Structure formats: structure tokens, C-alpha cells
Coordinates of C-alpha atoms and ligand atoms in Angstrom, one line a residue:
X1098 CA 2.8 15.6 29.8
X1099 CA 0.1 18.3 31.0
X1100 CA 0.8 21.7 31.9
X1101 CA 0.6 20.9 35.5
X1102 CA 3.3 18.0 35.2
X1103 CA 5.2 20.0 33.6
X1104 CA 5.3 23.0 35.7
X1105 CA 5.8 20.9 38.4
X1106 CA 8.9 19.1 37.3
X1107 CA 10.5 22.9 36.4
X1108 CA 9.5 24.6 40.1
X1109 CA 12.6 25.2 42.6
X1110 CA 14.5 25.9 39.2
X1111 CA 17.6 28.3 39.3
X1112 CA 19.4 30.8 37.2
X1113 CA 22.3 29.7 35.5
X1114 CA 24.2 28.0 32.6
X1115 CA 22.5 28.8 29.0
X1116 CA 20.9 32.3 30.2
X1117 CA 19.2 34.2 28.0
X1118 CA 20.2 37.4 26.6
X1119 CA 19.2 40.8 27.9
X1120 CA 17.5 41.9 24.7
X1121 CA 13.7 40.8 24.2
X1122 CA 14.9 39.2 21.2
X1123 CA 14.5 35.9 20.6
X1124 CA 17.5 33.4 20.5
X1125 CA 19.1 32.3 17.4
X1126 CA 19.7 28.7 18.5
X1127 CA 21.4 25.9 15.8
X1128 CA 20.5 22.7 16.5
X1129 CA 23.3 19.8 14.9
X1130 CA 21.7 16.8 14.9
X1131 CA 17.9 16.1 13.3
X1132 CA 17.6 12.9 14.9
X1133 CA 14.5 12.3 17.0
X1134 CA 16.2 14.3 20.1
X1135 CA 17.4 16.9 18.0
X1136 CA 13.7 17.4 16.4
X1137 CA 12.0 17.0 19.6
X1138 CA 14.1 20.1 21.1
X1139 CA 13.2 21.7 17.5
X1140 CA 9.8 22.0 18.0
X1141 CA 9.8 22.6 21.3
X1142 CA 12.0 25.4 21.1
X1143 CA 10.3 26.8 18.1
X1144 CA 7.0 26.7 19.9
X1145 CA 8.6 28.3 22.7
X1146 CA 9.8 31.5 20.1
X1147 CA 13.2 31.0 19.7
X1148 CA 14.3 31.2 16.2
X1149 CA 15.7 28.2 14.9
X1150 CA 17.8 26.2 12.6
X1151 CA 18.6 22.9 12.2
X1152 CA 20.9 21.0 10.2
X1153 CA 22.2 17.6 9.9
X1154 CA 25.4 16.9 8.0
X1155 CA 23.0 13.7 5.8
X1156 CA 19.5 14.1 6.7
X1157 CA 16.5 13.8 9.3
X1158 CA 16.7 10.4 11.0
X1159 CA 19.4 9.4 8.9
X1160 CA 21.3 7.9 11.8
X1161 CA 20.3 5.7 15.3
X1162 CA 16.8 7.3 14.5
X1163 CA 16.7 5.3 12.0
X1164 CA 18.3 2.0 12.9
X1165 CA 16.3 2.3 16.3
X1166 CA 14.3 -0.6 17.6
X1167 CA 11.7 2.4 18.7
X1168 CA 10.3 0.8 22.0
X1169 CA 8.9 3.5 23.8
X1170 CA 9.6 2.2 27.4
X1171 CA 9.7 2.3 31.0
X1172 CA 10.2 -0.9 32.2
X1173 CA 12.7 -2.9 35.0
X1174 CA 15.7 -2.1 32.6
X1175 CA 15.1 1.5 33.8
X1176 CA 16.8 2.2 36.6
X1177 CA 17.2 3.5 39.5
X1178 CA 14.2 5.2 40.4
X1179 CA 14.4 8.6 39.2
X1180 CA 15.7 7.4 35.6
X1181 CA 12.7 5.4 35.9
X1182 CA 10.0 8.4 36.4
X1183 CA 11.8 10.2 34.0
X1184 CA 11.0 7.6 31.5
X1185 CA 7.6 7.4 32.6
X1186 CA 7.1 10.9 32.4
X1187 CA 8.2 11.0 28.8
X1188 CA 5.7 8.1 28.1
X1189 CA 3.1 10.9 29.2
X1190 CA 4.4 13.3 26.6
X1191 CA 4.4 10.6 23.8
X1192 CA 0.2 10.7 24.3
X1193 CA 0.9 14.1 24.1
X1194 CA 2.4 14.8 21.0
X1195 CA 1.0 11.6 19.6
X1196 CA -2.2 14.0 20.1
X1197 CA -0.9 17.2 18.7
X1198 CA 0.9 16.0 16.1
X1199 CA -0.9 12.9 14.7
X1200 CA 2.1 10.7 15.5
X1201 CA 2.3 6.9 14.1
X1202 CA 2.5 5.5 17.9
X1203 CA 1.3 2.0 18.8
X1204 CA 0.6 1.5 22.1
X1205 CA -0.5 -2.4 23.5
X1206 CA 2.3 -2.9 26.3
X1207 CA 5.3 -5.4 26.1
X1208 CA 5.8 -8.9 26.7
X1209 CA 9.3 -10.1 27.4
X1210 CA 10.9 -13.2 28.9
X1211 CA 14.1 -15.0 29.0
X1212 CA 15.5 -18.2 29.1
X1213 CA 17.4 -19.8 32.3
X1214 CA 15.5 -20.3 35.5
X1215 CA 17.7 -17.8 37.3
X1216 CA 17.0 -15.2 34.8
X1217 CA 13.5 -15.7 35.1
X1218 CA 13.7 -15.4 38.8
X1219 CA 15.7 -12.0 38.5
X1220 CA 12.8 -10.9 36.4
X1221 CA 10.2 -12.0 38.9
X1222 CA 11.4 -9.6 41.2
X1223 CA 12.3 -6.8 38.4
X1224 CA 8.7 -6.8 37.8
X1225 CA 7.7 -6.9 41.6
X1226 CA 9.7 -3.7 42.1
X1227 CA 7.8 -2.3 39.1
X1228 CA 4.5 -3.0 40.7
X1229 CA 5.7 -1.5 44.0
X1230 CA 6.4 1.6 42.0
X1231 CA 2.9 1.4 40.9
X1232 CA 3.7 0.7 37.6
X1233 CA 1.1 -1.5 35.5
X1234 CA 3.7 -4.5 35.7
X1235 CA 2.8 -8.2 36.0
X1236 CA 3.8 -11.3 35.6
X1237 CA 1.2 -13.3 33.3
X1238 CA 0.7 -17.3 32.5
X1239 CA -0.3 -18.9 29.4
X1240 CA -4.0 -18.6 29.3
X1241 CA -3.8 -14.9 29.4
X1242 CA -0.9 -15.1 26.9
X1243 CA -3.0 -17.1 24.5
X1244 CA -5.8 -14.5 24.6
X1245 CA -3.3 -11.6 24.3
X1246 CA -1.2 -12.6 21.5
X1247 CA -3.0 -15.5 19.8
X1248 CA -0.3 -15.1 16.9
X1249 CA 2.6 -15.6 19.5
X1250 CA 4.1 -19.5 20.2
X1251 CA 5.9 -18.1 23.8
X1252 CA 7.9 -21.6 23.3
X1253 CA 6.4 -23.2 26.6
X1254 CA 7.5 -19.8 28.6
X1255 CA 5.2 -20.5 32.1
X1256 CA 5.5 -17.0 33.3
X1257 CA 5.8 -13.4 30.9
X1258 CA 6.1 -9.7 32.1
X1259 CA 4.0 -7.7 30.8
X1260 CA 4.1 -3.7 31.0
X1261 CA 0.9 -2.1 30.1
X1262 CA 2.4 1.5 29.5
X1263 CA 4.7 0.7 27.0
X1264 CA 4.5 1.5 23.1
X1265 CA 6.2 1.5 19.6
X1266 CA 6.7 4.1 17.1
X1267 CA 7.7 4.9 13.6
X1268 CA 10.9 6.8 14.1
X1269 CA 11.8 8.3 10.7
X1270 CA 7.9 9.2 10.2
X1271 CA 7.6 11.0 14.2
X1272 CA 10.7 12.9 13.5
X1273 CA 10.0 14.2 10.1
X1274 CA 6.3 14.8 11.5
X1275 CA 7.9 17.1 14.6
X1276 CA 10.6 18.9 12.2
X1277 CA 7.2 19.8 10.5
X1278 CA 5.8 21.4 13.1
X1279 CA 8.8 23.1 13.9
X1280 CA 8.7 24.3 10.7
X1281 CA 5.2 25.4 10.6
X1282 CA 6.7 27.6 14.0
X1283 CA 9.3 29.2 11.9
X1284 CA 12.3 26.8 11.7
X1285 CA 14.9 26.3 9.0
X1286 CA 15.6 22.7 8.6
X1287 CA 19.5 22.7 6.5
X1288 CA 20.5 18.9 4.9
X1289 CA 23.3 18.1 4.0
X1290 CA 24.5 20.8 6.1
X1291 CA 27.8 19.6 8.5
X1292 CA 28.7 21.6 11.5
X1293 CA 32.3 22.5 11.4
X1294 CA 33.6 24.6 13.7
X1295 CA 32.2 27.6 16.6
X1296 CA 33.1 31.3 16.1
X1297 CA 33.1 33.3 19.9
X1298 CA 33.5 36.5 21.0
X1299 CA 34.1 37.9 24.6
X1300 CA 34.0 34.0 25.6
X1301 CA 30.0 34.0 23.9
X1302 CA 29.4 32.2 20.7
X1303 CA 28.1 34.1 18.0
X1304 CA 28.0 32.0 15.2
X1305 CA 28.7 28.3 13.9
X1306 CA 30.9 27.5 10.9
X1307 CA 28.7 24.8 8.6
X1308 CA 29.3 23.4 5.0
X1309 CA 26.9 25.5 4.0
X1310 CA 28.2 29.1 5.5
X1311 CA 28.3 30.7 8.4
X1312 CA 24.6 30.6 11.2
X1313 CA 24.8 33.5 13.3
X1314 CA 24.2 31.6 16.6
X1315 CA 23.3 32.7 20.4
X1316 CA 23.4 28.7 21.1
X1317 CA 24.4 25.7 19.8
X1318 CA 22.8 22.6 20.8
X1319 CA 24.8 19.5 19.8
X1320 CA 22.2 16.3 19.3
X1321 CA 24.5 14.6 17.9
X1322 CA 24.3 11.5 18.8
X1323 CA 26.8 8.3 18.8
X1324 CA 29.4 11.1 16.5
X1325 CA 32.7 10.3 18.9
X1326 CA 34.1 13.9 18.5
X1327 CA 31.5 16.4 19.0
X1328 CA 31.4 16.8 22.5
X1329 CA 35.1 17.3 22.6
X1330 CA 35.5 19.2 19.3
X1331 CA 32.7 21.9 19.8
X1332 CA 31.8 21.4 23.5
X1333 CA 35.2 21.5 24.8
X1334 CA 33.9 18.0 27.2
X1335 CA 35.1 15.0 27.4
X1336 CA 32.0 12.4 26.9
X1337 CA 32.9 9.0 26.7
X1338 CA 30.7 6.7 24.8
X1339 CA 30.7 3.2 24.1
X1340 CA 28.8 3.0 21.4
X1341 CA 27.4 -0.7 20.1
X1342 CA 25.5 -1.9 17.0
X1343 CA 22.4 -3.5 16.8
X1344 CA 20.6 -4.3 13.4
X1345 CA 17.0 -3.5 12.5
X1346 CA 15.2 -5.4 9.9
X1347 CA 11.9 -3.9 8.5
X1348 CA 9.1 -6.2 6.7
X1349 CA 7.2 -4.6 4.2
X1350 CA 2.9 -4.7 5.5
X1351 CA 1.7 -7.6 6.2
X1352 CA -1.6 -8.4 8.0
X1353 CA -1.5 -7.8 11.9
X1354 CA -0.5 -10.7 13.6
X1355 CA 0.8 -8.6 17.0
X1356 CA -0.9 -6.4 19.9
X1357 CA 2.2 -5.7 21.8
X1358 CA 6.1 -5.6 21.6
X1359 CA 7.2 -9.0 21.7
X1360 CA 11.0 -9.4 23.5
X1361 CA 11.6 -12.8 23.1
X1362 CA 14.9 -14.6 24.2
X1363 CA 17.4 -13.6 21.3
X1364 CA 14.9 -11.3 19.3
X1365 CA 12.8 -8.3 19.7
X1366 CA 9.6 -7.4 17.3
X1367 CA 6.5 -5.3 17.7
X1368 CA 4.5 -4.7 14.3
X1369 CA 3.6 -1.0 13.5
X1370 CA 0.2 0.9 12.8
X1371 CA 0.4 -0.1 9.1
X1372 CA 1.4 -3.6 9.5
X1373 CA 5.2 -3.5 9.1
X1374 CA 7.1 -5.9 11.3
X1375 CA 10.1 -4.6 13.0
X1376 CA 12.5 -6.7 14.2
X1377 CA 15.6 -6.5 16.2
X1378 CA 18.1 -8.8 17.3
X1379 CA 19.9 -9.3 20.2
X1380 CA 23.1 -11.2 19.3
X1381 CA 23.7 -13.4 16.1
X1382 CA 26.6 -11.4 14.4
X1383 CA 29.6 -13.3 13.3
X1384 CA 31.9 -13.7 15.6
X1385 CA 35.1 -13.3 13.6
X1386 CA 37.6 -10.7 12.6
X1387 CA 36.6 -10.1 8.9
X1388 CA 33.2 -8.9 10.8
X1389 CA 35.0 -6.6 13.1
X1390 CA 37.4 -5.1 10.5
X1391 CA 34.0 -4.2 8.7
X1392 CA 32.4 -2.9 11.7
X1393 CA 35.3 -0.3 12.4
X1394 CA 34.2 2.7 10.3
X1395 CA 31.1 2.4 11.9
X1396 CA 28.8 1.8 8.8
X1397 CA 24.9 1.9 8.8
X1398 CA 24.5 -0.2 5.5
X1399 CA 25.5 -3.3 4.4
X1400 CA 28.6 -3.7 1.9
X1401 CA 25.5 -5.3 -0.7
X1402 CA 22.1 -6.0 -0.9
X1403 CA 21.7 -9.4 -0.9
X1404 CA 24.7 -9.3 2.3
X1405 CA 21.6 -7.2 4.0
X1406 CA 19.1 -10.0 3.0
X1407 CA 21.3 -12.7 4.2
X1408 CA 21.2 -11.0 7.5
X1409 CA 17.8 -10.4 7.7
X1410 CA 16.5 -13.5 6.8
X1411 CA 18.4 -15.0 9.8
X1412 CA 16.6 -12.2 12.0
X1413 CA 13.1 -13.5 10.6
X1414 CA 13.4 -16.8 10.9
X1415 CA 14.7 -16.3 14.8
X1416 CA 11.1 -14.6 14.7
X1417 CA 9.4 -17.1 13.0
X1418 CA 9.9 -19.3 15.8
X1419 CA 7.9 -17.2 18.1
X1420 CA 5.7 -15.5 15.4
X1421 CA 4.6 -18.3 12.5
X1422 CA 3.3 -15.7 10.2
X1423 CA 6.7 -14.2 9.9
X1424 CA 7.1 -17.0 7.2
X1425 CA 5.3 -14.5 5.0
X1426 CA 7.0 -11.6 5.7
X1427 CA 9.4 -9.4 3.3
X1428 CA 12.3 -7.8 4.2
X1429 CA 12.1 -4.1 3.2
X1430 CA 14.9 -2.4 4.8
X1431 CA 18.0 -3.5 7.1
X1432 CA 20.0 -1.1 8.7
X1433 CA 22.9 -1.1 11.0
X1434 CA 22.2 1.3 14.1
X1435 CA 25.2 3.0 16.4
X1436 CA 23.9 3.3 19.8
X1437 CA 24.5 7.1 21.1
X1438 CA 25.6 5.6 25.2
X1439 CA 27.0 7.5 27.5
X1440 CA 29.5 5.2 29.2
X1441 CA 27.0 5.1 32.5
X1442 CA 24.3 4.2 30.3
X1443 CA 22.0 7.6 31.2
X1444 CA 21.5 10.6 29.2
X1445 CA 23.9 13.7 28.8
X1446 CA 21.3 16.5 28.9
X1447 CA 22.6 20.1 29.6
X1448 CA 25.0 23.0 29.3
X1449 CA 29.0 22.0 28.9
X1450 CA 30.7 22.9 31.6
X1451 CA 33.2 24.8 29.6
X1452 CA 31.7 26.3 26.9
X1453 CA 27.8 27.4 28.5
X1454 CA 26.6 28.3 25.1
X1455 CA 26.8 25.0 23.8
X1456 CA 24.0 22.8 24.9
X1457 CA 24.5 18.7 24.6
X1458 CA 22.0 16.2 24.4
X1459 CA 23.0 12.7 23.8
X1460 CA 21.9 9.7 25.3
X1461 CA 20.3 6.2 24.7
X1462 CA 16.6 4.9 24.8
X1463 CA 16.3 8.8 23.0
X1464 CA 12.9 7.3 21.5
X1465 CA 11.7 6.7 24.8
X1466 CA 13.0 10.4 26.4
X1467 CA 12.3 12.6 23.2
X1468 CA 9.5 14.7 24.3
X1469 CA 10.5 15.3 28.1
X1470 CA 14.5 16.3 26.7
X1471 CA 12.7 17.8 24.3
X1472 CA 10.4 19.9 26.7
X1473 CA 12.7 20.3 29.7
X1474 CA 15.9 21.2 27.4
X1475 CA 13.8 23.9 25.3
X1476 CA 12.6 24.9 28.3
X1477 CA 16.5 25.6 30.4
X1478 CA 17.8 26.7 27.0
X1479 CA 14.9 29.9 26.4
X1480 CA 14.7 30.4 30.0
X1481 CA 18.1 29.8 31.5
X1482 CA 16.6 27.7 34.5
X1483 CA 17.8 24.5 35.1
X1484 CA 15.0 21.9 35.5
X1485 CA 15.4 19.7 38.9
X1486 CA 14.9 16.3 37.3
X1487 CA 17.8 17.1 35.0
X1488 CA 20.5 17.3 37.4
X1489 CA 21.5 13.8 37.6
X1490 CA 22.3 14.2 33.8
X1491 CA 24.5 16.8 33.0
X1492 CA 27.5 16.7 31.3
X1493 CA 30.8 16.9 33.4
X1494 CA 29.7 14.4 35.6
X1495 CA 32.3 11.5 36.4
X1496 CA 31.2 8.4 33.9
X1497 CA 31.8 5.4 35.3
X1498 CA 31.3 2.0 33.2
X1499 CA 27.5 0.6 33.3
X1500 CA 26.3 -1.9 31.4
X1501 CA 22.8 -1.5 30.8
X1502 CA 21.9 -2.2 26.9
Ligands
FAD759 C1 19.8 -0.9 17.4 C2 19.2 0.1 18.3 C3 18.1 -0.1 19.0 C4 17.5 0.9 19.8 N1 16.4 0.6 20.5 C5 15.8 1.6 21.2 C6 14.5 1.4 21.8 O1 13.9 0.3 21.6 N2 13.9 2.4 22.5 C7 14.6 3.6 22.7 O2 14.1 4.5 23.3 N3 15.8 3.8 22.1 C8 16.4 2.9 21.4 N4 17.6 3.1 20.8 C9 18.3 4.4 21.0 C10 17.7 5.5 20.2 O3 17.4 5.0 18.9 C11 18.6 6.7 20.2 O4 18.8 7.0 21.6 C12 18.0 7.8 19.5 O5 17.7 7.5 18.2 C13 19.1 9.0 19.5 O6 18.6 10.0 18.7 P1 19.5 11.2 18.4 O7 18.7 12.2 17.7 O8 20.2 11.6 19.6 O9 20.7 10.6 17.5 P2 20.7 10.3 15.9 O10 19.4 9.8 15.5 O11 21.9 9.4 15.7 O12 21.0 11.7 15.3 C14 22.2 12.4 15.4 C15 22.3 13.2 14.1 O13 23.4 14.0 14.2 C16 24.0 14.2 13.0 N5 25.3 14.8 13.1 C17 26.3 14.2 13.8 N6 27.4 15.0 13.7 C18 27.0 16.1 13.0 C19 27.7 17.3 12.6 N7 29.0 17.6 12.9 N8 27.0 18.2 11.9 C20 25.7 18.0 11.6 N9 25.0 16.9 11.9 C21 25.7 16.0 12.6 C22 23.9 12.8 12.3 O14 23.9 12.9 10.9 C23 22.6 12.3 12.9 O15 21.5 12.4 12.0 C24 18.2 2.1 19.9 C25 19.3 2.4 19.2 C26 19.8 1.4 18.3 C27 21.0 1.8 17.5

């Protein structure tokens, strides 16, 4: 996002919430959470001055950062309007960043389509209002197709959508690569390092409690993700989640077969910059209690290796169907992801409403929305304006069931 976007989106802003302090000193602002969201406001707030610390009670990326399909988009699924351009303004600061910090981002669009004539209809006219919003959105046929992805067997699909904006990145490497760079601006980057309590005075915090000692701390900024008791525990705010898994199955390199991110009916794949295939599926667990009793606690690995294989294997031969030269491909890593999602499906960006030190940021598509939450909360939490565009997203808000994802 340019200067003049950005400045833009933060005029008309008012004083309140997460002010800062009198002093000219800079903040001391903890950050739990080194997922991509909690990096992105890392960096951002480090370039900004504040002086910063982040820690993660396993690691950078260690959670839905890493189990994370990482399809930077802005498509139909986006909605309503204003979710929409908030996507597509976060796009803009992906060829940002990708700029400044040399991030492993694959743009080439998307290709999806579905099965069932109604379906397709529905998606007819999802792209239609995409094009309205003078979005590069389009329904395409199978010469085109055969041109674009020469690779892809689209299984006798007669019509595709095709967004032109839309990209792929490597998740682990872009959030290691911007807790660099927040380093490089004078961040401390603690791992394992849990956050475990909040220590206030006069109704301000002061400090956080971690496992590794006490952070003397002007603001706490929980990016923690699909964690079901942070909000309440250290935010004093109710946020319900409901938080689903999705499995991600990594190839190791193999030659590129792929341009674009290929959503195919029952399996998503796109192929990074140095020829790994990701794929994601979209249902295909077991149906059956055994699986659900596993699934309680939540894990992000398989019991065994060769359980993870099993799994994966399924996923690539779903792909093979649509993409021959999976039959080749290795599996490298599988990994369970929890989806951090708000209840109404949009992001939780913002101050609590009962405890204004503590900042929240938690929401899914985070890939997608890392550098504008990234900008725009860095922004409210040096400043202590509140950015317009944000509004619809704060925390407090009455959630009310949507299923989007
Ligand atoms: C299967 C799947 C597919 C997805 N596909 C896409 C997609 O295609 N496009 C897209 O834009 N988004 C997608 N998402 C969503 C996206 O991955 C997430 O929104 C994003 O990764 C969230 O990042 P985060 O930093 O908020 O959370 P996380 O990456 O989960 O990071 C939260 C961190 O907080 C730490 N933490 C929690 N509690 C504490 C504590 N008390 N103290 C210290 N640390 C703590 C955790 O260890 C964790 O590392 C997908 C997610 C999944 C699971």
C-alpha cells in the first residue's frame, strides 16, 4: 500500500482507546503471538519506534501460520463490500513488503470452480459482482484454460473464475523474513516464551507475567490466534470462535507444473516459487468417532509418521486427478491447521473494550490481511487514532454465527 493509500484510509481518525503516553518515550509493547499477524504488527510497529518484544509460547509460525493454505485473496468469498476492499487493499501491501522485504510471494491469479450446475450458476454471478466492483474477475472457457494451465485436466469444467489479483506465499519463510526486519528495527523476538498473566496499576498495565519473567509492558497485543482463552483470560472479552481444521500437505520441489492457485472441487493447490506443491483439502476426514476423540485436544501433528503419509497420499491423489504430474510428487510435510474464526467469520482487530491496554488481533484469511492489520493496527496502537476502515472489526461487537470458510 503507498503512502497516499495509506494516509487516506487513517484521515477522519479520532482519539481514543490505546492512547499513547504523555512522555516522548517510546512504548514498550509485547506482542503474544509470532504468527504471520503477530509479525506483521512487529515490524510495523518497530519501524514505527516503539520498542518491542515478541514472544510465542513454541515458536514463529509454529501454529495456523504454519498449517495455512496461504492464498493471498480477494475474491467473491469476500464479502460484503468493505471486507472486500479491505482484502484488496492488503493485496496492495503484499507487493509492498514483497518489495521491501524480498518475500517468497507468487502471484498468477486463481482458478476455481465447483461441481453442480446450481453452484456454478451462484458463481456466475459471484464473479459478475466482482467485475462490477472493478475487480479483474472473469469467467473463462477451455481454450483459455488450456493455454493458462496446460498442466491442469479441469475435468470437462465449461466455465472457470479466474481472479487476476490473487497470489500465494510461503508462510513460515514471510514471517520469519518480517520478524527479521523487526529485528533489524530493534525487536526482541522471546521462544518458547508463554504469556501468563497481566500486572496493572491505576487500571494501566505495566507489565506481563511470561515463562520466562516479567516484560515491563505499556501494551499488550494478543495475536494469538485460534488459543480459546486469551481473549477472555488477558483481555477480559468474550470472543467466540469456532475454530475448524483443515490439513496442508507440502511436496518436496518438483518441476513447475502450475501458474495459478488451482481450487478445484474437493482440493486446493497452488505450487510455490521453488517448486513445492501445496495442497489443501476441503473435506475427506473420517467421519467417525475415533477421528473426533483425536481431534479434541486440538493437535497440529499426526499421532505417527506414516498416519501423516496415509493422509497425504489421499490429498495427492485427489490432486492428481486435476494435476497428472502430482504422480511424482513427495510428501514433505503434513500438518493439521486450527483456523483462528471469529464466529461472524471477520477479523477481531482493536482495543478490548475492557481492558484498553490490551490490543487483540485475531481473525481468519490472516495471510491475506497481514500487512494492512499490520499497518493500520501499529498505526492506532503508536498513535492512539482509530483507523475508519477498522470499525466494523472491533472487539465487543455482537457475533452472530456466519459460515463463511
Ligand atoms: C487449513 C487452513 C487454511 C487456511 N487458508 C488460508 C488462506 O488460503 N488464506 C488466508 O489468508 N488465510 C488462510 N488461513 C487462515 C490463516 O492461516 C490465519 O488467519 C493466520 O495464519 C493467522 O495468523 P495468526 O498469527 O493470527 O495466528 P497463528 O499463526 O496461529 O499464531 C498465533 C500464535 O500465538 C501463539 N500463542 C498462543 N497463545 C499464546 C500465549 N499465551 N503466549 C504466547 N504465545 C501464544 C501460538 O503459539 C501461535 O504461534 C488458513 C488457516 C488454516 C488453518
Amino acid at each position: 500500500m503507498d503512502r497516499r493509500t495509506l494516509l487516506k484510509l487513517l484521515s477522519a481518525t479520532a482519539l481514543v482507546g490505546c492512547a499513547p503516553t504523555q512522555t516522548n518515550s517510546p512504548l514498550n509493547i509485547v506482542v503474544a503471538g509470532a504468527g504471520i499477524i503477530g509479525a506483521s504488527i512487529a515490524y510495523h510497529l518497530a519501524k514505527a519506534g516503539a520498542r518491542v518484544t515478541v514472544i510465542d509460547k513454541i515458536g514463529p509460525a509454529s501454529h495456523a501460520s504454519r498449517g495455512t493454505f496461504a492464498w493471498i485473496n480477494a475474491t467473491w468469498a469476500k464479502q460484503p463490500r468493505s471486507y472486500h476492499t479491505f482484502a484488496q487493499q492488503s493485496l496492495s501491501g503484499w507487493h509492498e513488503l514483497q518489495g521491501a522485504l524480498s518475500l517468497p510471494v507468487r502471484w498468477g491469479g486463481s482458478l476455481e470452480w465447483f461441481d453442480g450446475a446450481e453452484r456454478v450458476e451462484r458463481l456466475v454471478a459471484q464473479i459478475a459482482e466482482q467485475a462490477a466492483w472493478g475487480e479483474d474477475a472473469r469467467m473463462i472457457g477451455t481454450a483459455e484454460l488450456a493455454e493458462m494451465e496446460p498442466n491442469v485436466d479441469f475435468g470437462g469444467a465449461a466455465q472457470v473464475a479466474y481472479s487476476g489479483n490473487d497470489g500465494a506465499v510461503d508462510p513460515v519463510a514471510a514471517t520469519n523474513a518480517l520478524l527479521a526486519a523487526a529485528i533489524k528495527q530493534g525487536a526482541v523476538v522471546k521462544a518458547p516464551c508463554e504469556l501468563i498473566g497481566t500486572d496493572m496499576k491505576d487500571g494501566r498495565l505495566v507489565s506481563v507475567e511470561t515463562s520466562m519473567g516479567t516484560l515491563k509492558a505499556d501494551r499488550l497485543v494478543l495475536a494469538t490466534g485460534a488459543d480459546p482463552v486469551a481473549a477472555e483470560k488477558f483481555a477480559d472479552t468474550n470472543l467466540p470462535q469456532r475454530t475448524t481444521p483443515g490439513i496442508i500437505a507440502v511436496s518436496k520441489p518438483i518441476p513447475i507444473i502450475l501458474n495459478s492457485i488451482v481450487a478445484a472441487p474437493g482440493v486446493h493447490m497452488h505450487q510455490r516459487l521453488d517448486g513445492r506443491m501445496v495442497v489443501g483439502e476441503q473435506e475427506g476426514a473420517p467421519d467417525n468417532e475415533a477421528h473426533a476423540v483425536r481431534m479434541e485436544g486440538r493437535p497440529n501433528d499426526y499421532p505417527e509418521r506414516w498416519i501423516a503419509e496415509q493422509h497425504a497420499a489421499r490429498m495427492f491423489a485427489v490432486a492428481e486427478q486435476f494435476a497428472p504430474a502430482m504422480a511424482d510428487a513427495e510428501v514433505e510435510d503434513v500438518y493439521i491447521g486450527w483456523r483462528p474464526l471469529p464466529l461472524d467469520g471477520h477479523p477481531v482487530i482493536g482495543a478490548s473494550p475492557n481492558r484498553p491496554d490490551v490490543y487483540m488481533a485475531v481473525m481468519h484469511s490472516g495471510v491475506t490481511l497481514a500487512p494492512i492489520v499490520g499497518q493500520l493496527a501499529a498505526h492506532e496502537l503508536t498513535s492512539g487514532e482509530q483507523a475508519p476502515n477498522l470499525a466494523e472489526y472491533r472487539p465487543g461487537r455482537n457475533f452472530e454465527l456466519v459460515k463463511r470458510y
